[in-house]
Amino acid sequence: MNWIVLFVAGLFEVAWAVGLKYTEGFTRLWPSVGTAVAFLVSLGLLSWAMRDLPVGTAYAVWVGIGAVGTAVIGMTLLGEPASLVRVLSLGLIVAGIVGLKLSSPA
């Protein structure tokens, strides 16, 4: 269950990271509110998952999900470049996440 909670926390991290683009420096109310809510939910779920998962593993997986998810959204929806090196690099991050999951005692 903690891994599912951690995955959802990572999805909310993607939401607030992408949301930052639309806050325009926190000058737009509703994008700012949505970003702040996503941030708080993400941290709350991360905290919950860390009750039983090792802190280093949980944090690294959370950051990895956020980084990969944000980069994929940037490439697919926001017109950011999707070079071969960039995609392969994201694949390495995913491999790291999988490795952490497989090696975790929890």
Short mmCIF file of C-alpha atoms in Angstrom, two decimals, residues 1-105:
data_model
loop_
_atom_site.label_atom_id
_atom_site.label_comp_id
_atom_site.label_asym_id
_atom_site.label_seq_id
_atom_site.Cartn_x
_atom_site.Cartn_y
_atom_site.Cartn_z
CA MET A 1 0.00 0.00 0.00
CA ASN A 2 2.85 2.41 0.80
CA TRP A 3 4.23 2.03 -2.72
CA ILE A 4 0.86 2.99 -4.20
CA VAL A 5 0.68 6.01 -1.90
CA LEU A 6 4.23 6.95 -2.92
CA PHE A 7 3.34 6.64 -6.61
CA VAL A 8 0.31 8.91 -6.16
CA ALA A 9 2.50 11.37 -4.24
CA GLY A 10 4.81 11.40 -7.24
CA LEU A 11 1.90 12.15 -9.56
CA PHE A 12 0.93 15.11 -7.39
CA GLU A 13 4.55 16.24 -7.55
CA VAL A 14 4.23 16.28 -11.33
CA ALA A 15 1.02 18.31 -10.98
CA TRP A 16 2.58 21.01 -8.83
CA ALA A 17 5.78 21.14 -10.87
CA VAL A 18 3.84 21.66 -14.10
CA GLY A 19 1.46 23.98 -12.27
CA LEU A 20 4.34 26.30 -11.41
CA LYS A 21 4.57 27.18 -15.09
CA TYR A 22 1.01 28.49 -15.04
CA THR A 23 1.23 30.50 -11.81
CA GLU A 24 3.37 33.13 -13.56
CA GLY A 25 5.41 33.71 -10.42
CA PHE A 26 2.35 33.16 -8.19
CA THR A 27 0.62 36.17 -9.73
CA ARG A 28 -2.36 34.14 -11.02
CA LEU A 29 -4.72 33.10 -8.23
CA TRP A 30 -6.27 29.81 -9.34
CA PRO A 31 -3.17 28.23 -10.84
CA SER A 32 -1.34 29.26 -7.65
CA VAL A 33 -4.02 27.69 -5.43
CA GLY A 34 -4.03 24.48 -7.47
CA THR A 35 -0.25 24.28 -7.38
CA ALA A 36 -0.16 24.84 -3.62
CA VAL A 37 -2.83 22.19 -3.01
CA ALA A 38 -1.00 19.67 -5.21
CA PHE A 39 2.22 20.45 -3.34
CA LEU A 40 0.62 19.89 0.07
CA VAL A 41 -1.08 16.66 -1.04
CA SER A 42 2.19 15.41 -2.52
CA LEU A 43 4.14 16.11 0.67
CA GLY A 44 1.42 14.63 2.84
CA LEU A 45 1.35 11.40 0.84
CA LEU A 46 5.14 11.23 0.80
CA SER A 47 5.13 11.57 4.57
CA TRP A 48 2.56 8.80 4.85
CA ALA A 49 4.58 6.47 2.62
CA MET A 50 7.72 7.16 4.65
CA ARG A 51 6.14 5.65 7.75
CA ASP A 52 7.17 2.20 6.52
CA LEU A 53 9.54 2.84 3.59
CA PRO A 54 13.19 3.81 4.00
CA VAL A 55 13.53 7.59 3.79
CA GLY A 56 16.24 7.55 1.12
CA THR A 57 14.33 5.15 -1.08
CA ALA A 58 11.00 6.92 -0.70
CA TYR A 59 12.45 10.34 -1.38
CA ALA A 60 14.47 9.18 -4.39
CA VAL A 61 11.46 7.42 -5.92
CA TRP A 62 9.23 10.47 -5.29
CA VAL A 63 11.73 12.81 -6.93
CA GLY A 64 12.27 10.37 -9.79
CA ILE A 65 8.56 10.05 -10.54
CA GLY A 66 8.25 13.82 -10.41
CA ALA A 67 11.24 14.41 -12.66
CA VAL A 68 10.28 11.83 -15.27
CA GLY A 69 6.61 12.76 -15.25
CA THR A 70 7.31 16.47 -15.53
CA ALA A 71 9.79 15.94 -18.36
CA VAL A 72 7.37 13.69 -20.26
CA ILE A 73 4.56 16.24 -19.92
CA GLY A 74 6.95 18.95 -21.05
CA MET A 75 7.85 16.96 -24.15
CA THR A 76 4.36 15.71 -25.01
CA LEU A 77 2.16 18.67 -24.10
CA LEU A 78 4.38 21.74 -23.83
CA GLY A 79 6.50 21.39 -26.95
CA GLU A 80 9.82 20.79 -25.23
CA PRO A 81 12.44 18.92 -27.28
CA ALA A 82 12.45 15.12 -27.09
CA SER A 83 15.95 14.19 -28.18
CA LEU A 84 17.23 10.64 -28.04
CA VAL A 85 19.69 11.52 -25.27
CA ARG A 86 16.92 13.10 -23.21
CA VAL A 87 14.61 10.10 -23.57
CA LEU A 88 17.43 7.65 -22.77
CA SER A 89 18.35 9.71 -19.71
CA LEU A 90 14.76 9.55 -18.48
CA GLY A 91 14.90 5.79 -19.04
CA LEU A 92 17.90 5.62 -16.74
CA ILE A 93 15.94 7.43 -14.04
CA VAL A 94 13.08 4.94 -14.46
CA ALA A 95 15.59 2.07 -14.19
CA GLY A 96 16.86 3.62 -10.96
CA ILE A 97 13.32 3.85 -9.57
CA VAL A 98 12.67 0.19 -10.44
CA GLY A 99 15.99 -0.81 -8.88
CA LEU A 100 15.14 1.01 -5.66
CA LYS A 101 11.74 -0.67 -5.54
CA LEU A 102 13.19 -4.13 -6.14
CA SER A 103 15.90 -3.66 -3.50
CA SER A 104 13.64 -2.16 -0.83
CA PRO A 105 12.97 -4.26 2.25
#
